[in-house]
mmCIF file of C-alpha atoms in Angstrom:
data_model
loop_
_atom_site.group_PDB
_atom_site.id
_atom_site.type_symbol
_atom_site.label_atom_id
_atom_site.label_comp_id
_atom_site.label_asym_id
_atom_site.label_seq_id
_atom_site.Cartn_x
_atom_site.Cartn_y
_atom_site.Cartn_z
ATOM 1 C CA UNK N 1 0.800 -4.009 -24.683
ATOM 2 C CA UNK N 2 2.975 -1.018 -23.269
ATOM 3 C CA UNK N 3 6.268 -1.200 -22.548
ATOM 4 C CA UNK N 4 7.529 -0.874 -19.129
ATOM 5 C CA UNK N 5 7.121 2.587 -17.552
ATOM 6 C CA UNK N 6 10.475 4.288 -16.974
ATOM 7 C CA UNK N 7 10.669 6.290 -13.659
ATOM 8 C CA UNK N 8 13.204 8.624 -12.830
ATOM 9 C CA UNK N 9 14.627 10.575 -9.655
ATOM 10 C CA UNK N 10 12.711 13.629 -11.406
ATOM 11 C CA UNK N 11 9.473 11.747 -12.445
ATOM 12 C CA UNK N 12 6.588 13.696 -10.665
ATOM 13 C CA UNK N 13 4.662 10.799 -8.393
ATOM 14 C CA UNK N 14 1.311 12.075 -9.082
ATOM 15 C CA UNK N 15 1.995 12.336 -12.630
ATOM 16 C CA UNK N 16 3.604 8.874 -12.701
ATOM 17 C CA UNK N 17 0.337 7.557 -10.717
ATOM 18 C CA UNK N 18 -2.222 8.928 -13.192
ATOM 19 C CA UNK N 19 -0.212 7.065 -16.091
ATOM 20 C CA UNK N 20 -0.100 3.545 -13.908
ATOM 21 C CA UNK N 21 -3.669 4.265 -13.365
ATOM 22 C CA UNK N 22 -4.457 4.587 -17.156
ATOM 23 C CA UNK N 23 -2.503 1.860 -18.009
ATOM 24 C CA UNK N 24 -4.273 -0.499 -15.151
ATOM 25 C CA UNK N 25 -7.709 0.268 -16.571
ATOM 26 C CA UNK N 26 -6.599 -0.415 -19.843
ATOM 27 C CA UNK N 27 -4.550 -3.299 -19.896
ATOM 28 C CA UNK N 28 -5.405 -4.525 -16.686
ATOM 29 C CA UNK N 29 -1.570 -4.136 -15.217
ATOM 30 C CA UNK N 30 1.188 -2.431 -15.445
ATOM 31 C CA UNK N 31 5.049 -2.895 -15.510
ATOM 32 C CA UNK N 32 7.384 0.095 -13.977
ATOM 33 C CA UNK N 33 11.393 -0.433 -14.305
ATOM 34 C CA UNK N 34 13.685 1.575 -12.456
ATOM 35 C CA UNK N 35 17.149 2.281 -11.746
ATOM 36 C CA UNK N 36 18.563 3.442 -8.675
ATOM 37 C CA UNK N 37 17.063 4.532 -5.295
ATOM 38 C CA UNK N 38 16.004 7.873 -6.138
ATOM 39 C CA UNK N 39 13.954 6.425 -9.035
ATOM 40 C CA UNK N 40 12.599 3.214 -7.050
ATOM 41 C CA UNK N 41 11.116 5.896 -4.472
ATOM 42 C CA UNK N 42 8.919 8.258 -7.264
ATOM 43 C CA UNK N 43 7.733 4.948 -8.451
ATOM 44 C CA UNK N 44 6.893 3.200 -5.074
ATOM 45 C CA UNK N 45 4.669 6.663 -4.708
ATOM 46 C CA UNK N 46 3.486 6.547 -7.246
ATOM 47 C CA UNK N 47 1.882 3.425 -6.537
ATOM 48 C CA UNK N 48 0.509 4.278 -3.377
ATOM 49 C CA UNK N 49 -1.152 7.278 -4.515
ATOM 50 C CA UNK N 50 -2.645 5.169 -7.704
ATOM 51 C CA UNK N 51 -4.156 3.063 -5.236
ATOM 52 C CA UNK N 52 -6.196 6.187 -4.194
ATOM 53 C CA UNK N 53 -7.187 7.075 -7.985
ATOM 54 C CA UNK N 54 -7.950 3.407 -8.479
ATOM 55 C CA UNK N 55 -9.604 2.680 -5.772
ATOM 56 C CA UNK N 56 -12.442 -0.093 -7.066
ATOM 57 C CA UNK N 57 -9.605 -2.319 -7.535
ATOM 58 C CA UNK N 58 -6.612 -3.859 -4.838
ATOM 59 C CA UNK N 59 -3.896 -2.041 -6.384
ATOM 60 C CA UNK N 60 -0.895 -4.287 -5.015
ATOM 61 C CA UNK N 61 2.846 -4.602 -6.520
ATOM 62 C CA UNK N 62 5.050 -7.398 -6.891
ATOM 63 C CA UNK N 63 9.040 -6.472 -6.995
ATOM 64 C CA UNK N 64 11.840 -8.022 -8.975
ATOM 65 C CA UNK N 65 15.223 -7.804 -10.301
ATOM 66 C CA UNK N 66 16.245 -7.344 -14.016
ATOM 67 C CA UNK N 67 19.360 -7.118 -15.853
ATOM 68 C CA UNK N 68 19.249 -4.610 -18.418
ATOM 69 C CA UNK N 69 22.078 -3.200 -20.486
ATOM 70 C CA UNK N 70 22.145 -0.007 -21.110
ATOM 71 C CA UNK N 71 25.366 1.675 -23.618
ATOM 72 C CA UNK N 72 26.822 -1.909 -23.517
ATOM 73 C CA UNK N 73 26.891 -1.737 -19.947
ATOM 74 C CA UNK N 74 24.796 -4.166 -17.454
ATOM 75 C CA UNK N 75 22.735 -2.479 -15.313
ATOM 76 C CA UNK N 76 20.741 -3.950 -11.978
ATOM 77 C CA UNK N 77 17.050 -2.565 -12.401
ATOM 78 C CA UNK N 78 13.610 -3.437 -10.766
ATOM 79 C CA UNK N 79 10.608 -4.008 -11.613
ATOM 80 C CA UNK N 80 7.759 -3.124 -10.137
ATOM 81 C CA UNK N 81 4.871 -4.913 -11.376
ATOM 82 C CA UNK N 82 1.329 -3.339 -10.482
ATOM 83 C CA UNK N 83 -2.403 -4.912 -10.689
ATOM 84 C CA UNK N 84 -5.112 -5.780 -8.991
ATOM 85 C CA UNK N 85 -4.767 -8.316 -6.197
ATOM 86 C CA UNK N 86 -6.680 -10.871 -7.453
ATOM 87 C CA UNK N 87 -5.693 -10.512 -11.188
ATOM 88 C CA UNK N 88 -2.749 -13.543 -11.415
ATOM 89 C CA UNK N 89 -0.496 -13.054 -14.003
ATOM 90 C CA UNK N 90 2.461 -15.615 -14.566
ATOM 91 C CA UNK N 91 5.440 -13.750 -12.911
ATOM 92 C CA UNK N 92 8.802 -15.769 -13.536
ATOM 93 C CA UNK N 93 10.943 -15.688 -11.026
ATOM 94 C CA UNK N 94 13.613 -17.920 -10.079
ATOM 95 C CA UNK N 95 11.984 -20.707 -7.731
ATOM 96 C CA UNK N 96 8.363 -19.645 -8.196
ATOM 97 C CA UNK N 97 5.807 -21.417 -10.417
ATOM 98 C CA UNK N 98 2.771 -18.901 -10.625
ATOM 99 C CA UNK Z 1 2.167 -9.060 16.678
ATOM 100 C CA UNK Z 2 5.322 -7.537 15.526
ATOM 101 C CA UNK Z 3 5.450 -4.019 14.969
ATOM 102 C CA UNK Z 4 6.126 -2.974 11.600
ATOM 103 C CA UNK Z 5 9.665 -3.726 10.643
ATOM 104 C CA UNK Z 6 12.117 -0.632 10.375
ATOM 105 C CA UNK Z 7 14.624 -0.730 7.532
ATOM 106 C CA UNK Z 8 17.305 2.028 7.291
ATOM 107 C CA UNK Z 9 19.771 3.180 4.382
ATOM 108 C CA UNK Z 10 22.571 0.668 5.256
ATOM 109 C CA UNK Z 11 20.353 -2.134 6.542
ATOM 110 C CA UNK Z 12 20.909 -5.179 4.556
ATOM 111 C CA UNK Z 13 18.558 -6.491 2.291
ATOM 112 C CA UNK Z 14 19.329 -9.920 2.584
ATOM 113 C CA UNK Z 15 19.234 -10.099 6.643
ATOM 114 C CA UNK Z 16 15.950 -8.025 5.600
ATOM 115 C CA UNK Z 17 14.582 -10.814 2.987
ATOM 116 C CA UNK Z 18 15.426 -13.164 6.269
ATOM 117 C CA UNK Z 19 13.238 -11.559 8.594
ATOM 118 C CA UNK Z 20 10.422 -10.904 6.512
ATOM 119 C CA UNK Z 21 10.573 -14.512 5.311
ATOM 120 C CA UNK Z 22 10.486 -15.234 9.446
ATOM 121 C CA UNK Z 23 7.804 -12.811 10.160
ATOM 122 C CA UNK Z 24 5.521 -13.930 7.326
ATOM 123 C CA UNK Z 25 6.025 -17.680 8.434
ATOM 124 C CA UNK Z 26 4.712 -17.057 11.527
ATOM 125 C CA UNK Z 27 2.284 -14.082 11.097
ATOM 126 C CA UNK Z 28 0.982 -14.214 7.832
ATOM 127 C CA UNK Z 29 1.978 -10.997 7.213
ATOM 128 C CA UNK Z 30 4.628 -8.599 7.553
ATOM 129 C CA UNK Z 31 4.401 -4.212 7.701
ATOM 130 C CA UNK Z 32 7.682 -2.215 6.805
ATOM 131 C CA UNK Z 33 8.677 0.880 7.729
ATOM 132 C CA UNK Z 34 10.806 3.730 5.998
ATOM 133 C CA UNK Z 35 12.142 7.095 6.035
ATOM 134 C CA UNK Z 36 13.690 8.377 2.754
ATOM 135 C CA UNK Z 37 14.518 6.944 -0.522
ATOM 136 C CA UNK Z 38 17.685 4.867 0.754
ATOM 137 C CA UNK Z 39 15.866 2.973 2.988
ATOM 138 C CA UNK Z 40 12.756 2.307 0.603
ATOM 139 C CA UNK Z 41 15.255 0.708 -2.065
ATOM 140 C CA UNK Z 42 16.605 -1.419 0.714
ATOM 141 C CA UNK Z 43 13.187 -2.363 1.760
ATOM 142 C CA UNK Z 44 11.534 -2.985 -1.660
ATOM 143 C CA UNK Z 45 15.458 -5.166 -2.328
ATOM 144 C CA UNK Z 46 14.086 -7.164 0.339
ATOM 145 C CA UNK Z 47 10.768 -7.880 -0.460
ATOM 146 C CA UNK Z 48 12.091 -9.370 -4.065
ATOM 147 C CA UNK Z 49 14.547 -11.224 -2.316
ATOM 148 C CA UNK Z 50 12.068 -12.794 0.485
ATOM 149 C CA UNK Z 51 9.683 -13.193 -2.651
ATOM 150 C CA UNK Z 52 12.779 -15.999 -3.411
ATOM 151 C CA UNK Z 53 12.655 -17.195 0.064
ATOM 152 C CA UNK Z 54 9.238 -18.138 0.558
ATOM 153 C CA UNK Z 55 8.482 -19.331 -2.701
ATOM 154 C CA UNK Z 56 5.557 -21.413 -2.158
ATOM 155 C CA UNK Z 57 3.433 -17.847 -1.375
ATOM 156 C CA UNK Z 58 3.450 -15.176 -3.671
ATOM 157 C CA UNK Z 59 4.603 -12.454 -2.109
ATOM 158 C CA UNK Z 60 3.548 -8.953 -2.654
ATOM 159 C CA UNK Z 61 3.571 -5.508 -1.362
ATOM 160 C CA UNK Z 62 0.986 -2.954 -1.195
ATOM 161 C CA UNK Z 63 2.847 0.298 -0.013
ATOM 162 C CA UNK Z 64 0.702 3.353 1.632
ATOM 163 C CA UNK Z 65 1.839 6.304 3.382
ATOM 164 C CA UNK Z 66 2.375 7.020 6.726
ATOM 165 C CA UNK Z 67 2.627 9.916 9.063
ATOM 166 C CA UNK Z 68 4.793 9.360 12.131
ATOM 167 C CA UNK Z 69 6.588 11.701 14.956
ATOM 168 C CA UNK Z 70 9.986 11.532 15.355
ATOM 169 C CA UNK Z 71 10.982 14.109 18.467
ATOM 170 C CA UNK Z 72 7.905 15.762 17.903
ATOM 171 C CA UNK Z 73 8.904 16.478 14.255
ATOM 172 C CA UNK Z 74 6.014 15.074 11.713
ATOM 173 C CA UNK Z 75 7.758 13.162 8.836
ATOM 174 C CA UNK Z 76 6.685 11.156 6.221
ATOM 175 C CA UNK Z 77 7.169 7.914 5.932
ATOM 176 C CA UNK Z 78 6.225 4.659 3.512
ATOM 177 C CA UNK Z 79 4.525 1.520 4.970
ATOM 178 C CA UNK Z 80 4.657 -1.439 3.012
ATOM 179 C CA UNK Z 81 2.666 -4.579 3.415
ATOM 180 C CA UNK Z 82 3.883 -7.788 2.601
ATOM 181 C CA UNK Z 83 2.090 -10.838 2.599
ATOM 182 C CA UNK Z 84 0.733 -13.566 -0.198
ATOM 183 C CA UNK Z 85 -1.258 -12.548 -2.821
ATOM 184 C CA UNK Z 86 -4.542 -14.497 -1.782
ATOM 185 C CA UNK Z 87 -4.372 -13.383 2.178
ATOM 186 C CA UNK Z 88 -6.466 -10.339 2.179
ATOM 187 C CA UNK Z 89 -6.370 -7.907 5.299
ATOM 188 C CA UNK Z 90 -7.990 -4.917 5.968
ATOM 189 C CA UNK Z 91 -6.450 -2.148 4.716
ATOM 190 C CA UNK Z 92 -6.867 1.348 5.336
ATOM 191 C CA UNK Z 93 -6.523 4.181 2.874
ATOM 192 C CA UNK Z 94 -8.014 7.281 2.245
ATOM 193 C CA UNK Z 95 -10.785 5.918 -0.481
ATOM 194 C CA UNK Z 96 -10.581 2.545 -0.258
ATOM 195 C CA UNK Z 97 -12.681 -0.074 1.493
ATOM 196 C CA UNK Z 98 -10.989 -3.334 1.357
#
């Protein structure tokens, strides 16, 4: 199981999109976290354009919030979880049995 | 029909959540629209916030791009899709036949 891709403000979408892509015919899905807006947008392209490279499957993406701490300090991310449309995965969040 | 919903840098994500929730009610399905990385993180907010709203679906987003004309200037901009998991609607992009 990988860990959750990190995207940056400087990650290169295509480059991010082959990775999700490798990762989705692999493992079957794939978990980006980001932080900040700059970030969320390289990874939100990302996906789009792996839904081109991946295109026998419904590539769709199902956002969320995380805490994270990062130097002892608590950090807001998201998570951007990708896979096919009709794979169901149990996604916990608050009010939502999967 | 609604036209796709437009979300901007300083829109709010909760009022955002609250009309996607709306939309998705009575449509089945809702389509976002944005320009620039401010906007998207607002938007993509949203959709993990309406995710909370309308938690007997399981909301997700499949985002694509789009090419729009703003005073005859072509721009760029990200559509996402929202709607539950199990609805499936034809979507068009390059390479993929849904």
């Amino acid at each position: 199981m990988f860990d959750a891709l990190k995207v940056a403000t400087n990650s290169n979408p295509n480059a991010v999109a082959g990775a999700i892509a490798g990762i989705i015919r692999q493992e079957g899905s794939c978990e980006i976290q980001v932080i900040g807006a700059g970030a969320l947008n390289q990874a939100v392209k990302a996906v789009a354009i792996a839904r081109t490279f991946v295109s026998e499957l419904d590539l769709i993406c199902v956002p969320t919030f995380a805490d994270i701490e990062i130097n002892g300090l608590e950090r807001t991310a998201m998570r951007l979880l990708v896979e096919d449309r009709t794979r169901r995965t149990l996604v916990i969040t608050p009010g939502v049995v999967a």
